[in-house]
Amino acid sequence: MVTELTVLEVAELIRALADSGSTIEFGPPAVDDPPRRCPDITLARRRLGWWPRVDHRTGLSRTLQWLRMTPDHSRRVPAREPLAT
């Protein structure tokens, strides 16, 4: 079952999970900003047997928990080497 969320719904969910009173602000869309984002995972499912194992709420909750437990998370990510030159 595919659950499609709007950007506003995702922002509201993050705000609720973070117990934040922050306001949600929208800027003007980028020139190439698609009106809808709904990734198609058919190829990953067919070739790799991949299927999401957590729902949006659980995934965002786990991400927020990790961010809170790892305050310097941006410094722990090693720089990527170029894949090809």
Short mmCIF file of N, CA and C in Angstrom, two decimals:
data_model
loop_
_atom_site.label_atom_id
_atom_site.label_comp_id
_atom_site.label_asym_id
_atom_site.label_seq_id
_atom_site.Cartn_x
_atom_site.Cartn_y
_atom_site.Cartn_z
N MET A 1 0.84 -1.19 0.00
CA MET A 1 0.00 0.00 0.00
C MET A 1 0.88 1.24 0.00
N VAL A 2 0.61 2.15 -0.89
CA VAL A 2 1.39 3.38 -1.01
C VAL A 2 0.69 4.48 -0.23
N THR A 3 1.44 5.13 0.64
CA THR A 3 0.92 6.27 1.37
C THR A 3 1.63 7.51 0.86
N GLU A 4 0.88 8.38 0.27
CA GLU A 4 1.46 9.60 -0.28
C GLU A 4 1.17 10.75 0.68
N LEU A 5 2.21 11.49 1.05
CA LEU A 5 2.06 12.63 1.95
C LEU A 5 2.47 13.90 1.23
N THR A 6 1.82 14.99 1.58
CA THR A 6 2.23 16.29 1.05
C THR A 6 3.42 16.79 1.86
N VAL A 7 4.11 17.78 1.33
CA VAL A 7 5.23 18.39 2.06
C VAL A 7 4.72 18.96 3.38
N LEU A 8 3.55 19.58 3.35
CA LEU A 8 2.97 20.13 4.58
C LEU A 8 2.68 19.03 5.60
N GLU A 9 2.16 17.90 5.17
CA GLU A 9 1.89 16.79 6.09
C GLU A 9 3.18 16.27 6.72
N VAL A 10 4.24 16.18 5.93
CA VAL A 10 5.53 15.73 6.47
C VAL A 10 6.06 16.75 7.48
N ALA A 11 5.97 18.03 7.14
CA ALA A 11 6.43 19.08 8.05
C ALA A 11 5.64 19.06 9.35
N GLU A 12 4.33 18.89 9.26
CA GLU A 12 3.49 18.82 10.47
C GLU A 12 3.82 17.59 11.30
N LEU A 13 4.10 16.48 10.66
CA LEU A 13 4.45 15.26 11.38
C LEU A 13 5.78 15.43 12.10
N ILE A 14 6.77 16.01 11.43
CA ILE A 14 8.06 16.26 12.07
C ILE A 14 7.89 17.20 13.26
N ARG A 15 7.11 18.25 13.07
CA ARG A 15 6.88 19.20 14.17
C ARG A 15 6.23 18.50 15.36
N ALA A 16 5.25 17.64 15.10
CA ALA A 16 4.58 16.91 16.19
C ALA A 16 5.54 15.94 16.88
N LEU A 17 6.29 15.18 16.10
CA LEU A 17 7.23 14.21 16.68
C LEU A 17 8.33 14.90 17.48
N ALA A 18 8.73 16.08 17.04
CA ALA A 18 9.79 16.82 17.72
C ALA A 18 9.24 17.64 18.88
N ASP A 19 7.91 17.61 19.06
CA ASP A 19 7.25 18.41 20.08
C ASP A 19 7.69 19.86 19.97
N SER A 20 7.61 20.37 18.75
CA SER A 20 8.08 21.71 18.43
C SER A 20 6.91 22.65 18.19
N GLY A 21 7.09 23.87 18.58
CA GLY A 21 6.09 24.91 18.30
C GLY A 21 6.49 25.76 17.12
N SER A 22 7.48 25.31 16.38
CA SER A 22 7.98 26.08 15.23
C SER A 22 6.88 26.31 14.21
N THR A 23 6.97 27.45 13.54
CA THR A 23 6.03 27.71 12.46
C THR A 23 6.58 27.07 11.19
N ILE A 24 5.68 26.68 10.33
CA ILE A 24 6.06 26.09 9.05
C ILE A 24 5.94 27.18 8.00
N GLU A 25 7.04 27.45 7.33
CA GLU A 25 7.05 28.51 6.32
C GLU A 25 7.42 27.91 4.97
N PHE A 26 6.74 28.38 3.96
CA PHE A 26 7.02 27.95 2.60
C PHE A 26 7.60 29.11 1.82
N GLY A 27 8.69 28.85 1.13
CA GLY A 27 9.27 29.83 0.23
C GLY A 27 8.75 29.57 -1.17
N PRO A 28 9.12 30.43 -2.09
CA PRO A 28 8.69 30.19 -3.47
C PRO A 28 9.33 28.91 -4.01
N PRO A 29 8.61 28.16 -4.82
CA PRO A 29 9.17 26.93 -5.36
C PRO A 29 10.30 27.22 -6.35
N ALA A 30 11.23 26.29 -6.42
CA ALA A 30 12.31 26.41 -7.41
C ALA A 30 11.71 26.26 -8.80
N VAL A 31 12.41 26.76 -9.79
CA VAL A 31 11.93 26.71 -11.16
C VAL A 31 11.64 25.27 -11.59
N ASP A 32 12.51 24.34 -11.18
CA ASP A 32 12.34 22.94 -11.59
C ASP A 32 11.66 22.09 -10.51
N ASP A 33 10.98 22.72 -9.56
CA ASP A 33 10.33 22.01 -8.47
C ASP A 33 9.09 21.27 -8.98
N PRO A 34 9.08 19.93 -8.88
CA PRO A 34 7.91 19.20 -9.37
C PRO A 34 6.71 19.44 -8.45
N PRO A 35 5.51 19.46 -9.00
CA PRO A 35 4.33 19.68 -8.18
C PRO A 35 4.01 18.49 -7.27
N ARG A 36 4.57 17.34 -7.58
CA ARG A 36 4.27 16.12 -6.82
C ARG A 36 5.51 15.23 -6.78
N ARG A 37 5.76 14.66 -5.60
CA ARG A 37 6.88 13.72 -5.44
C ARG A 37 6.33 12.42 -4.87
N CYS A 38 6.40 11.40 -5.64
CA CYS A 38 5.96 10.07 -5.19
C CYS A 38 6.87 9.05 -5.86
N PRO A 39 8.00 8.72 -5.21
CA PRO A 39 8.96 7.80 -5.82
C PRO A 39 8.33 6.45 -6.16
N ASP A 40 8.75 5.90 -7.26
CA ASP A 40 8.30 4.58 -7.69
C ASP A 40 9.39 3.56 -7.34
N ILE A 41 9.07 2.65 -6.42
CA ILE A 41 10.07 1.68 -5.96
C ILE A 41 9.95 0.34 -6.69
N THR A 42 9.18 0.31 -7.77
CA THR A 42 8.96 -0.94 -8.49
C THR A 42 10.26 -1.61 -8.91
N LEU A 43 11.18 -0.85 -9.47
CA LEU A 43 12.44 -1.42 -9.94
C LEU A 43 13.26 -1.99 -8.78
N ALA A 44 13.34 -1.27 -7.67
CA ALA A 44 14.08 -1.77 -6.50
C ALA A 44 13.42 -3.04 -5.96
N ARG A 45 12.11 -3.07 -5.96
CA ARG A 45 11.40 -4.26 -5.48
C ARG A 45 11.66 -5.45 -6.39
N ARG A 46 11.57 -5.21 -7.69
CA ARG A 46 11.73 -6.30 -8.66
C ARG A 46 13.16 -6.82 -8.70
N ARG A 47 14.14 -5.93 -8.76
CA ARG A 47 15.54 -6.36 -8.92
C ARG A 47 16.22 -6.74 -7.61
N LEU A 48 15.86 -6.04 -6.55
CA LEU A 48 16.56 -6.26 -5.28
C LEU A 48 15.70 -6.93 -4.21
N GLY A 49 14.41 -7.03 -4.48
CA GLY A 49 13.52 -7.58 -3.47
C GLY A 49 13.32 -6.63 -2.30
N TRP A 50 13.56 -5.34 -2.55
CA TRP A 50 13.48 -4.35 -1.48
C TRP A 50 12.06 -3.85 -1.31
N TRP A 51 11.68 -3.65 -0.06
CA TRP A 51 10.38 -3.08 0.27
C TRP A 51 10.54 -2.33 1.58
N PRO A 52 9.92 -1.17 1.73
CA PRO A 52 10.06 -0.43 2.99
C PRO A 52 9.57 -1.27 4.17
N ARG A 53 10.31 -1.21 5.27
CA ARG A 53 9.93 -1.99 6.45
C ARG A 53 9.34 -1.15 7.57
N VAL A 54 9.41 0.16 7.43
CA VAL A 54 8.83 1.05 8.44
C VAL A 54 7.95 2.07 7.74
N ASP A 55 6.96 2.56 8.47
CA ASP A 55 6.10 3.59 7.90
C ASP A 55 6.75 4.97 8.09
N HIS A 56 6.12 5.98 7.53
CA HIS A 56 6.68 7.34 7.58
C HIS A 56 6.90 7.80 9.02
N ARG A 57 5.89 7.61 9.85
CA ARG A 57 5.96 8.08 11.23
C ARG A 57 7.12 7.41 11.98
N THR A 58 7.24 6.11 11.86
CA THR A 58 8.30 5.38 12.54
C THR A 58 9.67 5.81 12.02
N GLY A 59 9.81 5.92 10.72
CA GLY A 59 11.09 6.34 10.14
C GLY A 59 11.51 7.72 10.59
N LEU A 60 10.57 8.67 10.57
CA LEU A 60 10.90 10.02 11.01
C LEU A 60 11.19 10.06 12.51
N SER A 61 10.45 9.29 13.28
CA SER A 61 10.68 9.23 14.72
C SER A 61 12.07 8.68 15.04
N ARG A 62 12.46 7.62 14.35
CA ARG A 62 13.80 7.04 14.55
C ARG A 62 14.89 8.03 14.13
N THR A 63 14.65 8.74 13.05
CA THR A 63 15.63 9.73 12.58
C THR A 63 15.79 10.84 13.61
N LEU A 64 14.69 11.36 14.14
CA LEU A 64 14.77 12.41 15.16
C LEU A 64 15.47 11.90 16.41
N GLN A 65 15.18 10.66 16.80
CA GLN A 65 15.84 10.08 17.96
C GLN A 65 17.35 10.00 17.73
N TRP A 66 17.76 9.56 16.55
CA TRP A 66 19.18 9.47 16.24
C TRP A 66 19.83 10.85 16.26
N LEU A 67 19.15 11.84 15.67
CA LEU A 67 19.70 13.19 15.65
C LEU A 67 19.88 13.73 17.07
N ARG A 68 18.94 13.44 17.94
CA ARG A 68 19.04 13.91 19.34
C ARG A 68 20.18 13.22 20.08
N MET A 69 20.41 11.95 19.78
CA MET A 69 21.46 11.19 20.46
C MET A 69 22.84 11.47 19.87
N THR A 70 22.89 12.07 18.71
CA THR A 70 24.15 12.31 18.01
C THR A 70 24.23 13.79 17.64
N PRO A 71 24.46 14.67 18.63
CA PRO A 71 24.42 16.10 18.35
C PRO A 71 25.45 16.57 17.34
N ASP A 72 26.55 15.86 17.23
CA ASP A 72 27.57 16.26 16.26
C ASP A 72 27.52 15.35 15.03
N HIS A 73 26.33 14.90 14.67
CA HIS A 73 26.15 13.94 13.58
C HIS A 73 26.75 14.39 12.26
N SER A 74 26.74 15.67 11.99
CA SER A 74 27.27 16.12 10.69
C SER A 74 28.78 15.96 10.61
N ARG A 75 29.47 15.93 11.75
CA ARG A 75 30.92 15.75 11.73
C ARG A 75 31.31 14.28 11.68
N ARG A 76 30.39 13.38 11.96
CA ARG A 76 30.70 11.95 11.97
C ARG A 76 30.62 11.32 10.59
N VAL A 77 30.03 12.01 9.66
CA VAL A 77 29.89 11.45 8.31
C VAL A 77 31.18 11.71 7.55
N PRO A 78 31.90 10.66 7.15
CA PRO A 78 33.16 10.87 6.43
C PRO A 78 32.90 11.44 5.04
N ALA A 79 33.85 12.20 4.57
CA ALA A 79 33.75 12.74 3.21
C ALA A 79 33.77 11.59 2.22
N ARG A 80 32.95 11.70 1.20
CA ARG A 80 32.91 10.65 0.17
C ARG A 80 34.00 10.86 -0.84
N GLU A 81 34.58 9.76 -1.21
CA GLU A 81 35.54 9.79 -2.31
C GLU A 81 34.75 9.77 -3.61
N PRO A 82 35.24 10.41 -4.63
CA PRO A 82 34.53 10.35 -5.92
C PRO A 82 34.43 8.91 -6.40
N LEU A 83 33.29 8.56 -6.97
CA LEU A 83 33.10 7.21 -7.48
C LEU A 83 33.88 6.99 -8.77
N ALA A 84 34.03 8.04 -9.54
CA ALA A 84 34.76 7.94 -10.81
C ALA A 84 35.45 9.27 -11.08
N THR A 85 36.53 9.21 -11.79
CA THR A 85 37.22 10.46 -12.13
C THR A 85 37.23 10.67 -13.63
#
